[in-house]
Each structure stands twice: as C-alpha cells, then as structure tokens.
C-alpha positions as a LaTeX table, in Angstrom:
\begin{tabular}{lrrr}
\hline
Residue & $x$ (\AA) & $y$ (\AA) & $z$ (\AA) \\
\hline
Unk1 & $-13.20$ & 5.42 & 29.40 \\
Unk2 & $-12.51$ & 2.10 & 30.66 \\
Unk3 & $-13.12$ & $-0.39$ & 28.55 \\
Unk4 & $-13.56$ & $-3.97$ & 29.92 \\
Unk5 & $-13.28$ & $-7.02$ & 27.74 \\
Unk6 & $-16.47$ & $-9.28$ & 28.28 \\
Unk7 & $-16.29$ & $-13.14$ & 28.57 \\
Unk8 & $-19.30$ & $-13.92$ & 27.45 \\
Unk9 & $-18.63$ & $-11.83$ & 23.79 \\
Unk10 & $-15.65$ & $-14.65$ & 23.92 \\
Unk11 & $-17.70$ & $-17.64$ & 24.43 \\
Unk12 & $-20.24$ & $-16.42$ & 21.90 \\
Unk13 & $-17.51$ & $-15.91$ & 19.38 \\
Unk14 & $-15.98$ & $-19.48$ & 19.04 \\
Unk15 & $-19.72$ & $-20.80$ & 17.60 \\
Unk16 & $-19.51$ & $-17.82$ & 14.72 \\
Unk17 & $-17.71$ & $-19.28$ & 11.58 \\
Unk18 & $-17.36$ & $-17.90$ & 8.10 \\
Unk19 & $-19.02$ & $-20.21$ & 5.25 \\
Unk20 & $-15.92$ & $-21.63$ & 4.53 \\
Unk21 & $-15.35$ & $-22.53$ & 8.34 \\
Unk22 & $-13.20$ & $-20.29$ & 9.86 \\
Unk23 & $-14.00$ & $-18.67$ & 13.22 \\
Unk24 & $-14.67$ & $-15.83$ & 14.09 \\
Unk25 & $-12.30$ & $-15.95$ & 16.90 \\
Unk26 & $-10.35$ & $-19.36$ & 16.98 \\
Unk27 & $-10.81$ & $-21.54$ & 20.40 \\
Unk28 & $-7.26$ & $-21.58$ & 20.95 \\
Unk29 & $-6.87$ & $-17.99$ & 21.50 \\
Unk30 & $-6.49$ & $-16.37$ & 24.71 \\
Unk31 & $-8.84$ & $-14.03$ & 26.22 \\
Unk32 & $-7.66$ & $-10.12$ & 25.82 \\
Unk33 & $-6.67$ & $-9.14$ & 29.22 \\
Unk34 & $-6.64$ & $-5.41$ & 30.18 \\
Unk35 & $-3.73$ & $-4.04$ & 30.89 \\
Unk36 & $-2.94$ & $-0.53$ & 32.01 \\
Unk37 & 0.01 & $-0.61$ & 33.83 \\
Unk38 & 1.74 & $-2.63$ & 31.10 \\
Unk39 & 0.59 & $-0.21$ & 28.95 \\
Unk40 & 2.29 & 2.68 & 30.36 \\
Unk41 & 5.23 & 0.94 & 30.60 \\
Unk42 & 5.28 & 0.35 & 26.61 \\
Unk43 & 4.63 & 3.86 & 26.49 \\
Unk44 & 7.80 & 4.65 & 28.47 \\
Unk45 & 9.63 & 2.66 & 26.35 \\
Unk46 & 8.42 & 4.08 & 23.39 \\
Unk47 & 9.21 & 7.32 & 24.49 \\
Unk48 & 13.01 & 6.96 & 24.67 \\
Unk49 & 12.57 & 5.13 & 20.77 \\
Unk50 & 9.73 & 6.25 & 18.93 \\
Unk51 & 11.03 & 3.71 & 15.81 \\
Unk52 & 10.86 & 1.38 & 18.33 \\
Unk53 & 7.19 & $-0.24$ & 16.79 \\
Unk54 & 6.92 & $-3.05$ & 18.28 \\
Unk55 & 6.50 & $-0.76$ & 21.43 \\
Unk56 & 3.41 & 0.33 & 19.60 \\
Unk57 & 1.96 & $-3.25$ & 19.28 \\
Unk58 & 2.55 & $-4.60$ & 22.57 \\
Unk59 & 0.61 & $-0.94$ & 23.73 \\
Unk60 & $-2.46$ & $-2.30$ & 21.59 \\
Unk61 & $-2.61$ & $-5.78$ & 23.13 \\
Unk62 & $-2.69$ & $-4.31$ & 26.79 \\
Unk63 & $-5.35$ & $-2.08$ & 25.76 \\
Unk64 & $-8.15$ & $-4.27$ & 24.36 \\
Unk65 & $-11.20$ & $-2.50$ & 22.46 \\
Unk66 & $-14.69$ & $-4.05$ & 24.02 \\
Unk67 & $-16.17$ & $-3.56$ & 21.16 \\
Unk68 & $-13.29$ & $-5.16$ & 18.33 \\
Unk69 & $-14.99$ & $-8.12$ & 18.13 \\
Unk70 & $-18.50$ & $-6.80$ & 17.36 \\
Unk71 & $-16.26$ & $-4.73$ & 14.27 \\
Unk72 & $-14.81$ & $-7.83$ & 13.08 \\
Unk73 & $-18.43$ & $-9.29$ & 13.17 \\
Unk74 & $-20.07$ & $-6.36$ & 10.96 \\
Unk75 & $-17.28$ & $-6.14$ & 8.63 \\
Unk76 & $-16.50$ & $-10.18$ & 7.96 \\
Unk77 & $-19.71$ & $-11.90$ & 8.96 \\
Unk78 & $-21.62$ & $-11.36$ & 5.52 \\
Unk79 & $-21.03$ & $-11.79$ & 1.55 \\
Unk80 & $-19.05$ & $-8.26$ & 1.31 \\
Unk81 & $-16.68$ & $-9.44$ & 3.81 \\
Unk82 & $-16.70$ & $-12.42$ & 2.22 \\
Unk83 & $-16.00$ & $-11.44$ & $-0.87$ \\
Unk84 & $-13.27$ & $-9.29$ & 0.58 \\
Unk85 & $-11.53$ & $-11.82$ & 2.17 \\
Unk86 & $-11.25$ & $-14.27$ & $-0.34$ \\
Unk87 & $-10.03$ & $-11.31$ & $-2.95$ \\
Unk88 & $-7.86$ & $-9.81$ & $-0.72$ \\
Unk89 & $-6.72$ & $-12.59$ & 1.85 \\
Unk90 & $-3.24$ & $-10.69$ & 3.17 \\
Unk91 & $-2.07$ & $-6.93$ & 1.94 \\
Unk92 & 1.60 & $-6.95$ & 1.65 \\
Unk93 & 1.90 & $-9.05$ & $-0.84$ \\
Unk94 & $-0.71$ & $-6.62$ & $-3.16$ \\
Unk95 & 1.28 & $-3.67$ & $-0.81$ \\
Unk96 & 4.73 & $-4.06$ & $-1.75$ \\
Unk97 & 4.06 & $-5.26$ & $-5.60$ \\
Unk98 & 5.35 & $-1.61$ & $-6.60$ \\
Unk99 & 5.78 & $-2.88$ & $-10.38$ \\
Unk100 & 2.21 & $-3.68$ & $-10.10$ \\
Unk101 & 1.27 & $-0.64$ & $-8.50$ \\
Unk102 & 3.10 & 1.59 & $-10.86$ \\
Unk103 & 0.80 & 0.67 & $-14.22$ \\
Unk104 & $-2.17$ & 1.93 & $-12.39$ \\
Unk105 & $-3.11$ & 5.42 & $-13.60$ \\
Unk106 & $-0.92$ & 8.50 & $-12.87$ \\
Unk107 & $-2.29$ & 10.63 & $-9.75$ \\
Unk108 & $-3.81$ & 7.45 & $-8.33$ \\
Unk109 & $-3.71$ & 6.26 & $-5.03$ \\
Unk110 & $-0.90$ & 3.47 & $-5.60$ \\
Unk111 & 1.45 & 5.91 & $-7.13$ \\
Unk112 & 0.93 & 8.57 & $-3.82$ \\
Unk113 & 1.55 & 5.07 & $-1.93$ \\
Unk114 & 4.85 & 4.24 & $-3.66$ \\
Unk115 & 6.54 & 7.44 & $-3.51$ \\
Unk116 & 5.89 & 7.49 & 0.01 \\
Unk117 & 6.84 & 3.96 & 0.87 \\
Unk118 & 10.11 & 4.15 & $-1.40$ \\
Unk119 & 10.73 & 8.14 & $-0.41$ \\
Unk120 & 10.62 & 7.02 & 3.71 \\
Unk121 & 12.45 & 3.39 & 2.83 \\
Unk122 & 9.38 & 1.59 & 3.92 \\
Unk123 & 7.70 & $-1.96$ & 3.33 \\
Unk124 & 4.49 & $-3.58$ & 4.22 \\
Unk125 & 6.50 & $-6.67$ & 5.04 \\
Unk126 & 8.47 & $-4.22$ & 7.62 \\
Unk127 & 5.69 & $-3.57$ & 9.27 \\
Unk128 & 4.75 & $-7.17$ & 9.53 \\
Unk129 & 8.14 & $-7.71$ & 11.05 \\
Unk130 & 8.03 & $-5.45$ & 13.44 \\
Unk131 & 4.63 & $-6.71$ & 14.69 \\
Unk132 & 6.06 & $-10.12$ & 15.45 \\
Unk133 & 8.38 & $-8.86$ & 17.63 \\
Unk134 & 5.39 & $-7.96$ & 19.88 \\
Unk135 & 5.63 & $-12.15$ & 20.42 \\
Unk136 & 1.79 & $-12.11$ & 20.21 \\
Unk137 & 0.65 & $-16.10$ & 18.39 \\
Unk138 & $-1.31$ & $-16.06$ & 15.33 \\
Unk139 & $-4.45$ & $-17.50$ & 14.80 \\
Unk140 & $-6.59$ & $-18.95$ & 12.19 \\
Unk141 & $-9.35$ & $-16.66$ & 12.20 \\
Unk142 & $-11.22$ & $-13.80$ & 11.26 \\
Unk143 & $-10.08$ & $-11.81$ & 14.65 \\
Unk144 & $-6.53$ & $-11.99$ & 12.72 \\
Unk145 & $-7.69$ & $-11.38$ & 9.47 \\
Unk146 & $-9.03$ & $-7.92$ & 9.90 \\
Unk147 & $-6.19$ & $-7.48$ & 12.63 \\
Unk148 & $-3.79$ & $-7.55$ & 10.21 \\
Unk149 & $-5.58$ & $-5.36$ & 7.64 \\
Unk150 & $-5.68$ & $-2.44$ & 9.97 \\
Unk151 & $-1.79$ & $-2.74$ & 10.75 \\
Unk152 & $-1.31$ & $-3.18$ & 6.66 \\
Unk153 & $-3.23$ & 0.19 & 6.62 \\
Unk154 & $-1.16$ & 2.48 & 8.49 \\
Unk155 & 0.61 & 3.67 & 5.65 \\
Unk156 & $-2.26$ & 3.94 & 3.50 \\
Unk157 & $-3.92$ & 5.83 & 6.14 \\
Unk158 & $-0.64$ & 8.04 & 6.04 \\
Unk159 & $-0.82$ & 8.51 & 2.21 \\
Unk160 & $-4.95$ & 9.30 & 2.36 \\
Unk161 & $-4.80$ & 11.66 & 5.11 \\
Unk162 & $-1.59$ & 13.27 & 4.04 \\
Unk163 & 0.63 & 13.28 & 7.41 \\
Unk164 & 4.11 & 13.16 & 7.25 \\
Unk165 & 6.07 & 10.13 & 9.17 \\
Unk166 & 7.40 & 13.34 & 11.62 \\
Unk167 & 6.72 & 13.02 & 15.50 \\
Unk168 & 2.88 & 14.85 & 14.55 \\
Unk169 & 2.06 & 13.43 & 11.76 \\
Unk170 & 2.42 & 10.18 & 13.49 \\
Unk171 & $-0.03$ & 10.88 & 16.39 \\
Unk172 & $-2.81$ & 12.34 & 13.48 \\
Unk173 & $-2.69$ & 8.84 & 11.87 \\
Unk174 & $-2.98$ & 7.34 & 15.38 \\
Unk175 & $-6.13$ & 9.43 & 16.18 \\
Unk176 & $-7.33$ & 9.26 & 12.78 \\
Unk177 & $-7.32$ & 5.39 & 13.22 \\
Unk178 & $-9.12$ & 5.68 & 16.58 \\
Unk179 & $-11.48$ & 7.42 & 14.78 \\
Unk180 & $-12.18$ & 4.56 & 12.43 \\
Unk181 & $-11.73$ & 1.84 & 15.24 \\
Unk182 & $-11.87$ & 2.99 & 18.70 \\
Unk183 & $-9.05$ & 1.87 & 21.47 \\
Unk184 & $-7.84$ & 2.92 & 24.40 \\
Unk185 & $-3.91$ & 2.13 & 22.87 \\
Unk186 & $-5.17$ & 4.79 & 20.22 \\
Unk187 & $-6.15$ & 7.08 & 22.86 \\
Unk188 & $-3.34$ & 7.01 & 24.52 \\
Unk189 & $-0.71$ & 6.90 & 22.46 \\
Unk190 & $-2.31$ & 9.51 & 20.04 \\
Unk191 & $-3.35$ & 12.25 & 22.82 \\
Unk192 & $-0.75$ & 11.42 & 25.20 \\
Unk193 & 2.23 & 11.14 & 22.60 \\
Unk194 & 0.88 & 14.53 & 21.20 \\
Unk195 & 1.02 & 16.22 & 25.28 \\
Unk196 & 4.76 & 15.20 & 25.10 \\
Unk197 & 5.90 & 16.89 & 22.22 \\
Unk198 & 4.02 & 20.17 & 23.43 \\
Unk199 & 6.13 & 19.50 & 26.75 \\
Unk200 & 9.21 & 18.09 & 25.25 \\
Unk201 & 8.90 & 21.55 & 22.44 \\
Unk202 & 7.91 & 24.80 & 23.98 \\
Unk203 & 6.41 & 26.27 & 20.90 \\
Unk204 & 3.13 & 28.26 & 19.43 \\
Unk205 & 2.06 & 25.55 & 17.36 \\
Unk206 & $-1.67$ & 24.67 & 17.78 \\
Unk207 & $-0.37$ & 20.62 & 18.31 \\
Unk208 & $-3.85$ & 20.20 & 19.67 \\
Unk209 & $-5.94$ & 21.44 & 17.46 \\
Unk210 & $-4.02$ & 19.27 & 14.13 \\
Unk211 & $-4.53$ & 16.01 & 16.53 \\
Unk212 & $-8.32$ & 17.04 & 16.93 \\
Unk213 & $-8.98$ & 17.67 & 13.33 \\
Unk214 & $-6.92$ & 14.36 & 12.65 \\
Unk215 & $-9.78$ & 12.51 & 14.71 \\
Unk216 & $-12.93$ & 14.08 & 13.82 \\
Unk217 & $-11.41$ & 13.24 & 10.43 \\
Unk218 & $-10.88$ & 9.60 & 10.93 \\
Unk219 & $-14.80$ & 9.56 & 12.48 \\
Unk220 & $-15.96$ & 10.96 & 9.06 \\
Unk221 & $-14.10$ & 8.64 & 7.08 \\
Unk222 & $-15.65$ & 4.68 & 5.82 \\
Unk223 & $-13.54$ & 2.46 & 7.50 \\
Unk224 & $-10.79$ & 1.39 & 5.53 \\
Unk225 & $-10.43$ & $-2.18$ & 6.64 \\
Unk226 & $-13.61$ & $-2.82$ & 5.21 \\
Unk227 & $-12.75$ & $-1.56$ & 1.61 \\
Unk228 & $-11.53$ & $-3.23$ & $-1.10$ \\
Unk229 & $-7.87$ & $-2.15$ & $-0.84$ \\
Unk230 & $-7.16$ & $-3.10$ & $-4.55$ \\
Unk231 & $-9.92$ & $-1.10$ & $-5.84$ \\
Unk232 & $-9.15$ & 1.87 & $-3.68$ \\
Unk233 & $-5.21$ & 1.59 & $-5.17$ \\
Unk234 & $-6.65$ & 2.43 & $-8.80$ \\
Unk235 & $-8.33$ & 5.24 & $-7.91$ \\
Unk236 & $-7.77$ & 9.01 & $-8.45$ \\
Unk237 & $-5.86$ & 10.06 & $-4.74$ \\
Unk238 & $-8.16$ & 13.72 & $-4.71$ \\
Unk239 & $-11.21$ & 11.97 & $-5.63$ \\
Unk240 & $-10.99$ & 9.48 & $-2.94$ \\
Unk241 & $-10.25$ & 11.88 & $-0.54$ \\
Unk242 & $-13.56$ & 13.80 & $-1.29$ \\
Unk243 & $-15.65$ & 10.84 & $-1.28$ \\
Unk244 & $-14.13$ & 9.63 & 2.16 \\
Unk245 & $-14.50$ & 13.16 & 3.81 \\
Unk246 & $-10.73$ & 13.20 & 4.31 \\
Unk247 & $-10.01$ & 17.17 & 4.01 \\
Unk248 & $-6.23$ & 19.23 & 4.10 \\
Unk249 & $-5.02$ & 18.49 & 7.47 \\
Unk250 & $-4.54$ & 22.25 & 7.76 \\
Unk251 & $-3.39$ & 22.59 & 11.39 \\
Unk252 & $-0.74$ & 20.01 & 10.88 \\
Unk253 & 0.66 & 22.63 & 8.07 \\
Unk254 & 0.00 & 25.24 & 10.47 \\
Unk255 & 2.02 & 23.18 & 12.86 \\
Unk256 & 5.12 & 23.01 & 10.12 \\
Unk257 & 4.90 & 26.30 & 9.31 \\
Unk258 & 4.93 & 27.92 & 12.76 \\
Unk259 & 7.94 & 25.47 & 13.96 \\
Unk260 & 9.94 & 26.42 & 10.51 \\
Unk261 & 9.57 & 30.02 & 11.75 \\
Unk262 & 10.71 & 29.14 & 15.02 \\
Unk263 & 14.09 & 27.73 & 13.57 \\
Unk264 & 12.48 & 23.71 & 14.65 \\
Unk265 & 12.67 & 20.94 & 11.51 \\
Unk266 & 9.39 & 19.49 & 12.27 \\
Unk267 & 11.15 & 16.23 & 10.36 \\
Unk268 & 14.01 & 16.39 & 13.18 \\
Unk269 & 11.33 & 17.91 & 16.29 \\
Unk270 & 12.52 & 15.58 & 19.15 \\
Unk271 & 16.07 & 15.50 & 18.32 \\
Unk272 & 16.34 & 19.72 & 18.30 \\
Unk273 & 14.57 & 20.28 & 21.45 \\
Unk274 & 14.45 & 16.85 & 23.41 \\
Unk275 & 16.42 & 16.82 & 27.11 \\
Unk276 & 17.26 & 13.19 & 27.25 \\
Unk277 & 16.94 & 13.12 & 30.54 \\
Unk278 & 13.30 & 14.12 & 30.43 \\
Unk279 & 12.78 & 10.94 & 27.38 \\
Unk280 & 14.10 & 9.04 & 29.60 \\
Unk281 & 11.83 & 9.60 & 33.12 \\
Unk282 & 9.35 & 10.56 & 31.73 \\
\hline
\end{tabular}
C-alpha cells in the first residue's frame, strides 16, 4: 500500500514539455515527500472540523500518488490534452458562469450543477480558496494544470454521482475519486473517515457497502479530468451517467433511509450522535 515517490520519475519529468513549452513538471518544484505521520495529524484535525478543507489538501500533499505523474503524462502529453488545455485552461471561471450555464438545455448537466452549487451556497472559486490555505506554491506546469482540474471536479463529481454534501456522501465522492486517480490521501480519508462515522453512529446502516459501491463506481467511470468539461456541461445529466457507468448509489439511499428510521438526519449525522470528546482524541 505504500506508495513511494521515485526520483528518477522527477528528473525525467523536467525534460517533458508541452508544444507550447511548458513542463511537465516545472524545475522549481519540490520533490513530493511522503508523509504519514503528517498525514494523520491532518486527519485529526479534520476530524474535530470536517468544513475545515484545507485539512483535506494538506492530507493530499503528505500522501503523494507514485504514479500522478505518469496520469498527468497520458492525459496532457498528446493533441487531446492539448486541445483540452488550451480550450479549457482553468474551470472556475467556465464553473461559476451560472448565467452561462443556465441557457444550456433543461435536464442537462450544468443545470443539476447549479442547483447544487447555489442550493449548498457553493463556488468553484471557494474551493480554490480554500486550497491556498494549504500554503502549497504554484507552478507553471502541467503537474498544476491537471491538479487543479481534479480539485475543480469535486463538485461535478458530486452532481454525476449523485451524493449529498452529508458526512457519507462526502467519503463516496472521496472513494469515487480514488477510483478515477488512485492516492493514499483518498484511501484514507475515504475508508477511514467512513470507519468513524460507523464508530462515532451506532447504527444498521450498511456505511460500508455505499463507500464500496462509491469506488467500484469511480473505477468504471472515464476519468473526468481528461474530459472536456464544457462539453460534458451541455449534456443530458441521465445520459451521461449511462455512458460513464455511473449507476443509483443505492446503498447511500439505503444508508438515508435506515438512519431516517432510526430518528438520525443523515444531513445533521455527526452533530446528533457525536461525543466531542471522542472528535476530539480521536
């Protein structure tokens, strides 16, 4: 499970440039160190604040993925990515144009994305906000490029998969992104998050069995990053989620269902059964 970040992959990288010259990874950047320990500790945090994001961020750079760079290389290294880049050079602009959005056709994947950005109070510029606070420096490279597009993507991936912004629904998305790009900050904060809440809420709610589906899902699934993101807007939200393999994420309704019987707001989970002074050692 132990991923280890090779040197050489670095060295190799800073001769790899775009046709219009930028790197693959930029000279200047540091090498990803791995991090475990400093992990957990993000995790800790994160546990007493789960809207505390930029938790989440600083849990990703402690874990680095092995293999990240080889997925940057497949998906920017060629005249798709390209193509892609130079169309769609930064999301939150294209994100947050709701006017825009709203003229694309009714039932479409940018109206789904609106009401659920304006119904939770939500921006892709937030999100980019929040990542700064991680303190990580930006680069001019591809290794940022496609960095940022998966962050930009969360809510997407939220919107396509159809899991709520509850305590749940939030580790689905996180599995269902490991399942598109495999990392260890993934892993842990998607599996271990989801062990919590079982502990945290003694309930019979197959939690386990949603998170699974949520992953297998995200394995199935084209990775977004690599699609055109304005094209995918216009399009019919049902018929994308046949063509991607994304199917109801029944045992996360089960989930709902099961904690509605049991008196629980699955909206309000940690609040109605938390012990703060379990959130806070644990």
């Amino acid at each position: 499970m132990n991923e280890r970040v090779s040197p050489r992959s670095y060295e190799f990288a800073n001769f790899e440039l775009a046709s219009d010259g930028t790197p693959l990874r930029h000279p200047d950047r540091p090498r990803a160190r791995y991090r475990p320990f400093a992990a957990f500790r993000h995790f800790r945090e994160l546990l007493k604040d789960k809207e505390n994001t930029a938790e989440v961020f600083k849990i990703y750079d402690a874990l680095p993925s092995a293999r990240f760079l080889s997925r940057v290389r497949a998906v920017t290294l060629n005249p798709q990515g390209e193509a892609l880049r130079e169309s769609e050079p930064y999301l939150p602009p294209i994100l947050d144009d709701h006017d825009a959005l709203r003229k694309m056709p009714k039932g479409s994947v940018a109206h789904a994305y609106c009401d659920f950005m304006e119904r939770e109070g939500l921006s892709a510029a937030g999100l980019v906000e929040e990542s700064a606070k991680s303190g990580s420096p930006s680069y001019d490279d591809l290794v940022q490029w496609f960095g940022h597009r998966q962050r930009d993507t969360h809510d997407l991936m939220h919107v396509l998969t159809g899991y709520g912004r509850d305590a749940l629904g939030e580790q689905c998305v996180l599995l269902f992104t490991h399942g598109q790009a495999p990392s260890q900050g993934h892993l842990l904060l998607g599996y271990a998050g989801s062990l919590h809440l079982k502990r945290l809420v003694k309930s019979e709610a197959p939690v386990m069995r949603a998170v699974r589906q949520a992953h297998r899902t995200g394995k199935a699934c084209p990775t977004l990053a690599a699609q055109s993101i304005r094209e995918l807007l216009a399009c019919n939200l049902s018929e994308v989620r046949a063509r991607f393999s994304i199917p109801d994420p029944h045992w996360y309704r089960v989930c709902h269902h099961v904690w509605r019987q049991e008196g629980v707001d699955p909206y309000d989970l940690l609040a109605s059964r938390a012990d703060p002074g379990m959130l806070a050692t644990a």
